[in-house]
Amino acid sequence: GESVGLHLPTLSVQEGDNSIINCAYSNSASDYFIWYKQESGKGPQFIIDIRSNMDKRQGQRVTVLLNKTVKHLSLQIAATQPGDSAVYFCAENIRGTALIFGKGTTLSVSS
Amino acid sequence: SQTIHQWPATLVQPVGSPLSLECTVEGTSNPNLYWYRQAAGRGLQLLFYSVGIGQISSEVPQNLSASRPQDRQFILSSKKLLLSDSGFYLCAWSASPYFAGELFFGEGSRLTVL
């Protein structure tokens, strides 16, 4: 089964708000994590990644935080826009050759 | 630049019929290749991955199989489809030989088994 999971299956926010999507992982040996965005009917697209020797990484409007003590990963999206509406997946690398994905959080942004 | 192609985009098949989904990658050599399945409203389930020609690792025992006849070609097959095989199948590749790293996904193949 999947070792990566998300706390909430859905998240609804207003345009302009900041969004926080959470993910818990169970394998303390995981050393690499990625956030993906999947729009309806399309393949997932890379958003941002982080290695286990870091606790924070920033991209354009997105920040990923990693708390290894509690095995928790979060994705923060600043000034959320309608185009951010999608399903967001966290994924971890625990076996060295493949990423294991969580179930995903559906982000809905209303104007 | 690298591109990944997956076909067919949609497929409707009767139970018990065979399946063949193809995936090719262009612009890179010796990629790691992956097949994932996404059931409706669920996450991505890793089915197979390959680190080289003829090398296939199966993550989930089932009636599906995968083959890698060429460096940049990955094929997902079944001899007899089940209703539970319906889903969105995604092919992906990564460049790193040692760990998955960033995965680049194709546009997916939606399979409906009736």
XYZ file of C-alpha atoms in Angstrom:
225
model
C 0.000 0.000 0.000
C 0.890 3.635 -0.179
C 3.019 5.065 2.575
C 2.350 8.663 1.657
C -0.965 10.247 2.473
C -2.601 13.645 2.589
C -4.575 14.992 5.489
C -7.493 16.377 3.492
C -8.935 15.148 0.204
C -10.283 18.591 -0.701
C -9.395 22.219 0.009
C -11.417 25.242 -1.047
C -9.958 28.747 -0.971
C -10.734 32.200 -2.277
C -8.626 33.760 -5.005
C -5.759 35.693 -3.462
C -5.641 33.622 -0.274
C -2.667 31.500 0.641
C -3.181 27.726 0.383
C -1.528 25.078 2.500
C -1.691 21.443 1.438
C -0.402 18.863 3.865
C 1.088 15.430 3.488
C 2.207 12.845 6.021
C 4.681 10.123 5.200
C 5.451 7.025 7.180
C 8.905 5.914 6.086
C 11.704 7.636 7.951
C 14.171 6.377 5.310
C 12.576 8.562 2.632
C 15.164 11.008 1.387
C 13.499 12.860 -1.454
C 10.054 14.374 -1.834
C 8.194 15.984 -4.707
C 4.962 17.878 -5.121
C 3.016 17.401 -8.347
C 0.024 19.213 -9.792
C -2.465 17.359 -11.944
C -5.106 19.128 -13.965
C -8.142 17.215 -15.118
C -7.403 14.664 -17.828
C -3.688 15.398 -17.891
C -0.526 13.874 -16.515
C 0.974 15.272 -13.305
C 3.395 18.151 -13.578
C 6.350 18.836 -11.318
C 5.966 21.746 -8.918
C 8.836 21.591 -6.471
C 11.057 19.064 -4.724
C 13.045 18.859 -1.521
C 15.714 16.552 -0.163
C 15.730 15.270 3.375
C 18.781 17.377 4.295
C 16.659 20.512 3.877
C 13.626 21.755 5.771
C 12.436 24.445 3.400
C 12.622 25.216 -0.270
C 11.037 28.061 -2.197
C 9.955 28.402 -5.777
C 7.807 30.848 -7.623
C 4.752 31.383 -5.361
C 5.301 27.967 -3.808
C 7.155 26.838 -0.723
C 7.681 23.282 0.481
C 8.320 22.606 4.155
C 9.666 19.344 5.477
C 9.450 18.324 9.121
C 11.341 15.070 9.510
C 10.609 14.857 13.221
C 6.915 14.294 12.630
C 7.306 13.062 9.017
C 5.242 15.870 7.597
C 5.456 17.691 4.293
C 3.492 20.755 3.226
C 3.041 22.814 0.097
C 2.242 26.488 0.473
C 0.867 28.411 -2.473
C 0.906 32.184 -2.148
C -1.830 34.362 -3.637
C -3.758 31.382 -4.980
C -5.206 31.855 -8.446
C -8.032 30.078 -10.290
C -5.380 28.419 -12.471
C -4.035 26.689 -9.369
C -7.195 24.584 -9.164
C -6.044 20.997 -9.581
C -5.220 17.853 -7.662
C -1.947 18.054 -5.761
C 0.092 14.974 -4.933
C 3.067 14.536 -2.711
C 5.473 11.727 -3.536
C 8.402 10.177 -1.742
C 11.386 8.167 -2.835
C 12.037 5.248 -0.510
C 13.523 2.533 -2.677
C 15.901 4.431 -4.850
C 14.235 3.796 -8.175
C 10.588 4.868 -7.987
C 8.383 7.527 -6.482
C 5.458 6.514 -4.312
C 2.486 8.868 -4.475
C -0.152 9.799 -1.971
C -3.863 9.978 -2.776
C -3.972 13.664 -3.568
C -5.744 16.827 -2.439
C -8.174 18.591 -4.728
C -7.671 22.355 -4.527
C -10.616 24.484 -5.627
C -10.087 28.225 -6.052
C -13.109 30.470 -6.292
C -13.084 34.035 -7.600
C 14.297 18.793 -25.491
C 12.808 15.623 -24.146
C 9.282 14.556 -24.932
C 7.165 11.604 -23.952
C 4.399 10.187 -26.075
C 1.694 7.841 -24.953
C -1.040 6.194 -27.004
C -3.839 5.588 -27.431
C -5.260 8.499 -25.456
C -8.553 6.733 -24.857
C -9.570 3.118 -25.156
C -12.807 1.221 -24.563
C -12.336 -2.527 -24.378
C -14.584 -5.473 -23.458
C -13.754 -7.695 -20.515
C -11.442 -10.484 -21.565
C -9.897 -8.629 -24.476
C -6.159 -7.922 -24.746
C -4.489 -4.600 -24.075
C -1.445 -2.818 -25.387
C -0.492 0.689 -24.344
C 2.664 2.200 -25.759
C 4.983 4.867 -24.510
C 8.045 6.353 -26.143
C 10.503 8.942 -24.946
C 12.516 11.201 -27.213
C 15.530 13.337 -26.578
C 17.211 11.280 -23.887
C 19.109 8.026 -23.532
C 18.747 5.222 -21.010
C 15.854 6.756 -19.097
C 14.153 5.097 -16.165
C 10.628 4.302 -17.353
C 7.464 3.862 -15.288
C 3.846 2.858 -15.622
C 1.396 4.237 -13.073
C -2.348 3.712 -12.822
C -4.798 6.183 -11.418
C -8.269 4.944 -10.567
C -11.064 7.503 -10.487
C -10.617 9.896 -7.571
C -7.530 8.136 -6.294
C -3.805 8.566 -6.248
C -1.165 7.164 -8.545
C -0.316 3.524 -8.105
C 3.070 2.398 -9.369
C 2.678 -0.673 -11.593
C 6.051 -1.228 -13.238
C 9.385 0.434 -13.622
C 12.401 -0.260 -15.793
C 15.988 0.872 -15.482
C 17.099 -0.639 -18.794
C 16.157 -2.710 -21.833
C 14.550 -5.965 -20.780
C 14.663 -5.010 -17.088
C 11.197 -4.814 -15.572
C 10.280 -4.539 -11.910
C 6.694 -5.204 -10.924
C 5.207 -3.449 -7.952
C 1.732 -4.937 -7.976
C 0.985 -8.547 -8.977
C -1.970 -8.585 -11.337
C -2.953 -9.510 -14.861
C -0.872 -6.744 -16.398
C 2.664 -7.010 -17.755
C 5.235 -4.602 -19.093
C 8.026 -4.852 -21.601
C 10.861 -2.659 -22.737
C 11.949 -3.861 -26.158
C 13.965 -0.730 -26.904
C 15.764 1.847 -24.797
C 13.053 4.467 -25.061
C 9.969 2.302 -25.511
C 7.803 0.961 -22.724
C 4.728 -1.176 -23.324
C 1.946 -2.129 -20.927
C -0.007 -5.246 -21.847
C -2.682 -7.601 -20.717
C -3.883 -10.859 -22.222
C -7.341 -10.611 -20.674
C -8.716 -7.372 -19.252
C -10.779 -7.233 -16.077
C -13.339 -4.613 -15.120
C -10.989 -3.487 -12.380
C -8.349 -2.598 -14.974
C -10.295 0.531 -15.899
C -8.391 3.676 -15.074
C -6.030 6.358 -16.244
C -2.643 4.947 -17.166
C 0.362 7.192 -17.043
C 3.791 6.584 -18.463
C 6.688 8.532 -17.015
C 10.427 8.812 -17.330
C 13.271 10.072 -15.198
C 16.881 10.772 -15.987
C 18.592 9.745 -12.802
C 20.009 6.220 -12.762
C 20.038 5.970 -8.995
C 16.731 7.305 -7.818
C 13.517 8.469 -9.348
C 14.181 12.159 -9.077
C 11.795 14.270 -11.010
C 9.369 12.249 -13.075
C 8.129 13.545 -16.402
C 4.687 12.241 -17.240
C 2.915 11.606 -20.488
C -0.613 12.812 -21.100
C -2.116 9.494 -20.068
C -4.287 6.780 -21.581
C -7.818 6.436 -20.300
C -8.969 2.820 -20.367
C -12.567 1.809 -19.854
C -13.282 -1.891 -19.585
C -16.935 -2.809 -20.151
